[in-house]
Coordinates of C-alpha atoms in Angstrom, one line a residue:
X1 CA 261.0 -0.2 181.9
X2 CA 261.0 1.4 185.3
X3 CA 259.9 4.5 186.5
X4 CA 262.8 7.1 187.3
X5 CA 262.6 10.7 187.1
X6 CA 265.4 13.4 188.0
X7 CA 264.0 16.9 186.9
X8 CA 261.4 17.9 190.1
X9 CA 261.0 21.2 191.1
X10 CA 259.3 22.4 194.2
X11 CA 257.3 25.6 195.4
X12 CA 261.0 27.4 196.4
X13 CA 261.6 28.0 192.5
X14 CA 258.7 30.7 192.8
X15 CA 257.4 29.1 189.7
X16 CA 256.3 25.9 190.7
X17 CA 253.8 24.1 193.6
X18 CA 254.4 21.6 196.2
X19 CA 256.9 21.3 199.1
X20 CA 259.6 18.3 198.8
X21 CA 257.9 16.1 200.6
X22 CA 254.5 16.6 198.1
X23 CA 256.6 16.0 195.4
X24 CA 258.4 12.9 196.4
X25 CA 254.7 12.0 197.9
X26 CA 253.3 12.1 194.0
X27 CA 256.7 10.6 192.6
X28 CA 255.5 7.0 195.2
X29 CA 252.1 7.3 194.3
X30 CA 253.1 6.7 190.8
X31 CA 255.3 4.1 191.6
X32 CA 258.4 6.0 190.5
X33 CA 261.4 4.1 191.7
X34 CA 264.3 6.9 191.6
X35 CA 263.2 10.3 192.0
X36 CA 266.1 13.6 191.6
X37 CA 265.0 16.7 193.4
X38 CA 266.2 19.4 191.0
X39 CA 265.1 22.5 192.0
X40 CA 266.8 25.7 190.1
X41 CA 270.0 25.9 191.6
X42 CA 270.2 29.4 193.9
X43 CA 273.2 31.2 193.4
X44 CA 275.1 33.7 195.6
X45 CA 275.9 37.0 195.3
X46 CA 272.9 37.1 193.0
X47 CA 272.0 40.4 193.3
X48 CA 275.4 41.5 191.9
X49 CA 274.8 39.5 189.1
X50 CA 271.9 40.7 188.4
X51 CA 273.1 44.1 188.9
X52 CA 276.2 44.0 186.0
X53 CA 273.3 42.5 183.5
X54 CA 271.5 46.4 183.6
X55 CA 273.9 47.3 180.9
X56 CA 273.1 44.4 178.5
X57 CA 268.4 45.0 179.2
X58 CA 266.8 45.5 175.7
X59 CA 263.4 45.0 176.6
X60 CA 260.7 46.4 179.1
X61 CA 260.1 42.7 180.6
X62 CA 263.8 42.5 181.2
X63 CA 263.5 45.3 183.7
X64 CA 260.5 44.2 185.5
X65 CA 262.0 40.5 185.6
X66 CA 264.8 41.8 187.1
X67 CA 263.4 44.3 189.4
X68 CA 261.3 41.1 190.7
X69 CA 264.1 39.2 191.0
X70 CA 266.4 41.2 192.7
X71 CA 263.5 41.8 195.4
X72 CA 263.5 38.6 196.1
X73 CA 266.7 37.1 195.5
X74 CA 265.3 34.8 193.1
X75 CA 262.2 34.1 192.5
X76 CA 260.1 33.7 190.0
X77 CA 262.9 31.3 188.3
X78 CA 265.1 30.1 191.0
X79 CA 265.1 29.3 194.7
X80 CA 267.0 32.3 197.2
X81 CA 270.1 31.2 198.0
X82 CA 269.5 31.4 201.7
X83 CA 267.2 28.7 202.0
X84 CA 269.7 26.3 200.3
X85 CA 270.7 24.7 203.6
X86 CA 267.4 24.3 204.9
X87 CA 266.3 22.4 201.7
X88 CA 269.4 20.2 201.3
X89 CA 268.6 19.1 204.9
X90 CA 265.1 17.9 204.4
X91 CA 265.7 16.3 201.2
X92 CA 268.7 14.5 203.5
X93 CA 265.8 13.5 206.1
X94 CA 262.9 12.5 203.3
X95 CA 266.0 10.3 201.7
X96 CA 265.9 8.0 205.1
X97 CA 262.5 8.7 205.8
X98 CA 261.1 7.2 202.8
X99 CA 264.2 4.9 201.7
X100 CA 261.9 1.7 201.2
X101 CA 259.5 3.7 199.0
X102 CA 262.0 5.4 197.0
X103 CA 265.9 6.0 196.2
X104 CA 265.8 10.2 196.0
X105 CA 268.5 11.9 194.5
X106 CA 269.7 15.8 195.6
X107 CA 270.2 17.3 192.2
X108 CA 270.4 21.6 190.7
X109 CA 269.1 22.5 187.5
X110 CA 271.6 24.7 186.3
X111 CA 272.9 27.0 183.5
X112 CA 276.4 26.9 182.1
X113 CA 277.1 30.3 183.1
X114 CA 281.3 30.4 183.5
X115 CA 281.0 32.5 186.2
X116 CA 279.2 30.4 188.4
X117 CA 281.1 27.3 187.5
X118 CA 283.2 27.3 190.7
X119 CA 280.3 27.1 192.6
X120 CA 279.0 24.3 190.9
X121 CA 282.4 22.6 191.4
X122 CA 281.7 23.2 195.1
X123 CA 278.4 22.0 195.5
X124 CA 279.4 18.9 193.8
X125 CA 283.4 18.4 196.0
X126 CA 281.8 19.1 199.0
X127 CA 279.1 16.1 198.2
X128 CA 276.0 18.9 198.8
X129 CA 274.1 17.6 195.7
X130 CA 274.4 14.1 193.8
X131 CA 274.3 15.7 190.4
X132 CA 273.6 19.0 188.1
X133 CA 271.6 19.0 185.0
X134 CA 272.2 21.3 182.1
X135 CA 269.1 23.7 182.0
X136 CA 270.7 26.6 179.8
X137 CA 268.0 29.0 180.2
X138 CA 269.7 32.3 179.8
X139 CA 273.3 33.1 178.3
X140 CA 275.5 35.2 181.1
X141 CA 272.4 37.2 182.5
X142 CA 269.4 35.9 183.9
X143 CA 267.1 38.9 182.5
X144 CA 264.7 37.8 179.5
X145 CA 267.1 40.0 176.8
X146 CA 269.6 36.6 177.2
X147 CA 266.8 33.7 177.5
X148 CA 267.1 31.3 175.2
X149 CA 263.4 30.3 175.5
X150 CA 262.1 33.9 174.2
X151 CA 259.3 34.0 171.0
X152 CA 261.8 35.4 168.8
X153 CA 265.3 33.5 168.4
X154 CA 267.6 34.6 166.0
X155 CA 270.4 33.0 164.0
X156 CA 272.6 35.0 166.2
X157 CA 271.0 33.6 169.2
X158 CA 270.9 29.8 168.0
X159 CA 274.3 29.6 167.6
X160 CA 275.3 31.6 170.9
X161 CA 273.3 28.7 172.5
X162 CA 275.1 25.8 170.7
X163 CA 278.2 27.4 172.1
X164 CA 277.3 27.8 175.4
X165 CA 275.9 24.1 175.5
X166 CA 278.9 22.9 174.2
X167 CA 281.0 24.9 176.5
X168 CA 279.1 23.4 179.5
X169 CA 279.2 20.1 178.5
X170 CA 282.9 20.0 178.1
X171 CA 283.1 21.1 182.0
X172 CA 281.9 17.9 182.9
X173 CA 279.8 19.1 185.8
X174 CA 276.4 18.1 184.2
X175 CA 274.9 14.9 184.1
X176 CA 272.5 15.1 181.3
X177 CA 270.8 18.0 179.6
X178 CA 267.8 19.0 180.3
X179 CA 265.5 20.2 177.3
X180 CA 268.5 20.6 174.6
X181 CA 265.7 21.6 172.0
X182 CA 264.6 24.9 174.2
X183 CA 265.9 27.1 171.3
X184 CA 263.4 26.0 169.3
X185 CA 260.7 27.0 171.2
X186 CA 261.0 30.8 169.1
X187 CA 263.2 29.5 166.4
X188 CA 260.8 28.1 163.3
X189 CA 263.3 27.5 160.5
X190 CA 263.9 24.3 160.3
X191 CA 266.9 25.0 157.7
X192 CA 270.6 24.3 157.4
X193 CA 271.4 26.9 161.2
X194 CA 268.7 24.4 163.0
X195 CA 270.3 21.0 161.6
X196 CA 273.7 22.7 162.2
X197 CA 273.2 23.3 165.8
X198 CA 271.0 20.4 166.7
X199 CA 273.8 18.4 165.0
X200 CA 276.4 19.9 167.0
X201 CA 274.9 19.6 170.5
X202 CA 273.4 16.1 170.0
X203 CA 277.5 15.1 168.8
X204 CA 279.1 16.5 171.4
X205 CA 276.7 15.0 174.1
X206 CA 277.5 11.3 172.8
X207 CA 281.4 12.5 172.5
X208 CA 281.1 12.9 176.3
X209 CA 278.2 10.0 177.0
X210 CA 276.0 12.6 178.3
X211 CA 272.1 11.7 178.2
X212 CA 270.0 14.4 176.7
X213 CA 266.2 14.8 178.3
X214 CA 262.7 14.4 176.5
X215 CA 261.2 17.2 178.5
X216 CA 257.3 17.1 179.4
X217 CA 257.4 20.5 180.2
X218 CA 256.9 21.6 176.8
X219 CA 254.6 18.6 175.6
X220 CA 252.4 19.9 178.6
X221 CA 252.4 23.3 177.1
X222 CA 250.3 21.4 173.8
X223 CA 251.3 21.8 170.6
X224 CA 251.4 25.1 168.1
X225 CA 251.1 25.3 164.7
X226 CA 254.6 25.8 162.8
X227 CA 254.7 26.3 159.0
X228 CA 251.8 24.5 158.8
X229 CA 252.1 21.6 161.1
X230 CA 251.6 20.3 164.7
X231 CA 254.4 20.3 166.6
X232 CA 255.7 20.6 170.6
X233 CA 257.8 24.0 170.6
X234 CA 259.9 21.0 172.9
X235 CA 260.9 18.3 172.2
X236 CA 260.9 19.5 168.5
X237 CA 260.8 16.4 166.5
X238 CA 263.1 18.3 164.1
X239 CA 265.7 18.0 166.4
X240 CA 265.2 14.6 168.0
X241 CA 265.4 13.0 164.3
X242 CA 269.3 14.6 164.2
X243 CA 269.3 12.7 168.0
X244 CA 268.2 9.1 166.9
X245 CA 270.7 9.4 163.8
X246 CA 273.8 10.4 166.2
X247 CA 272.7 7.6 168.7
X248 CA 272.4 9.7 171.9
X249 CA 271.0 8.1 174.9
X250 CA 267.9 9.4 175.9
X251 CA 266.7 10.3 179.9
X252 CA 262.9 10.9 180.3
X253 CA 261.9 14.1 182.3
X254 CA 258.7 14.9 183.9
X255 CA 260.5 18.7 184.9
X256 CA 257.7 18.3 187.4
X257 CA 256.7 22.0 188.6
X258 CA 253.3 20.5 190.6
X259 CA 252.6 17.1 192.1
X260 CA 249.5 16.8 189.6
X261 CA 252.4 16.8 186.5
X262 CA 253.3 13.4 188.1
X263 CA 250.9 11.1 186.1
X264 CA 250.5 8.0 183.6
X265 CA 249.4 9.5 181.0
X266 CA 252.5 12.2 180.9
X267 CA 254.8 9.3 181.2
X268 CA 253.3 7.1 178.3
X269 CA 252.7 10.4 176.1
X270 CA 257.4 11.0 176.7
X271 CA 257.6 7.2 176.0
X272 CA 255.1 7.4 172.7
X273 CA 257.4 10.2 171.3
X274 CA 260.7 8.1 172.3
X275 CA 259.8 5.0 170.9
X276 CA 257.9 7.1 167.3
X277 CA 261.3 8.8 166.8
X278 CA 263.4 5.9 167.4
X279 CA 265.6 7.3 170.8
X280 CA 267.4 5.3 173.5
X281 CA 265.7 5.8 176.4
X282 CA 268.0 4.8 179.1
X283 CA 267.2 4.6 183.2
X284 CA 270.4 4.9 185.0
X285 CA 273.3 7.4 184.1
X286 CA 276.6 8.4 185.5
X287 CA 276.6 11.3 188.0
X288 CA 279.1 13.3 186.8
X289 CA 281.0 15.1 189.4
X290 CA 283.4 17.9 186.9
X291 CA 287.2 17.5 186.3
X292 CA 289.1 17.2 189.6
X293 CA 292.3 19.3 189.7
X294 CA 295.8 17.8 190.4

């Protein structure tokens, strides 16, 4: 099987190390054949949005996320919008400048947050990025009250998250989703809610052949004890059993936030878990570009 990965971030996240070219550097030295630059996509008028999610802050490190944020017009989760040029442009040059290492790819992580899916549309019409991937970090507000990633998940929350997914997906503007399992990471009750939403997400990404993403972020983060066992808060094996019954392809991603993250043993540890829980790992998928209006 060859080496592809599309989920790279680079220092302009505010989260993550390592320019573009350092990235794409690490991606030859390990002989990885298609490489997506994925950075978190920046959005405009950011501020604004960040200002009409005041009313909806429940928690102290909402406000200081936000405060931080709106400093800096994105970071520490996503790049400022006004570098977006610049960094479209040298992933443009490192494309030609390393073509017989490397294919690259210009790709956005992204959330499916309705009001920004004009923009998306945009960035993928006006031929700015090759593809989007479905990270859905946060539902409507980018402050930690709405993150779907938080300790403490509640059946509420589970199920606010199946809908957004499945909202997203339908849009047709993501190419695979990245880390579908996320909600797990503070969601431990592996009863009827968790099948019913794993179920749900993993059926309506085959209904539209979208790939879902074995993410090494979280096996990178080790494993935690749940009820008793060893588990990766993601990929949740939980949910990747509901995967392999439903038959969804598979897309392995290094969601590289370093060069260092770009190693063998990462990549065979992603395979190991494919091939234990039976998934279709799959190479190549279609870039998805939204549904063009008449």
């Amino acid at each position: 099987m060859k080496k592809v990965n599309y989920h790279t971030h680079t220092y302009r996240c505010g989260h993550a190390n390592g320019s573009e070219e350092d990235m794409i550097k690490a991606a030859i030295n390990l002989r990885i054949e298609k490489l997506g630059i994925c950075c978190h996509v920046p959005l405009p008028n950011y501020r604004w949005h960040l200002i009409k999610s005041i009313p909806f802050i429940r928690n102290i490190r909402s406000i200081y996320s936000l405060c931080r944020a709106f400093v800096t017009g994105g970071p520490n989760m996503r790049m400022p919008y006004k570098q977006l040029d610049e960094h479209l442009q040298l992933v443009k040059e490192y494309k030609e400048k390393y073509k017989d290492d490397i294919e690259i790819y210009q790709g956005f992580e992204a959330e499916g947050m309705k009001e920004y899916f004009h923009f998306y549309q945009t960035l993928l019409d006006e031929n700015k990025v090759d593809y989007l991937i479905l990270g859905h970090h946060f539902h409507k507000h980018c402050i930690h009250s709405d993150y779907f990633g938080k300790d403490k998940m509640t059946k509420k929350d589970i199920y606010q998250y199946c809908n957004d997914v499945e909202q997203a997906i339908e849009t047709k503007l993501f190419s695979y989703i990245a880390h579908p399992d996320l909600f797990l990471t503070g969601y431990h009750d592996f009863g009827i809610d968790m099948q019913t939403v794993s179920r749900r997400i993993c059926e309506k990404a085959k209904l539209y052949n979208i790939p879902l993403e074995v993410n090494a972020g979280g096996m990178r983060k080790g494993l935690i004890e749940v009820n008793g066992e060893q588990l990766y808060t993601y990929p949740n094996i939980y949910f990747w059993k509901i995967a392999s019954e439903v038959g969804n392809d598979v897309i392995l991603g290094f969601d590289a936030h370093d060069p260092s993250d770009f190693n063998d043993g990462m990549y065979y540890q992603m395979l190991k878990f494919a091939e234990e829980n039976h998934l279709h790992v799959i190479n190549d998928f279609e870039f998805l570009k939204g549904i063009k209006k008449v």
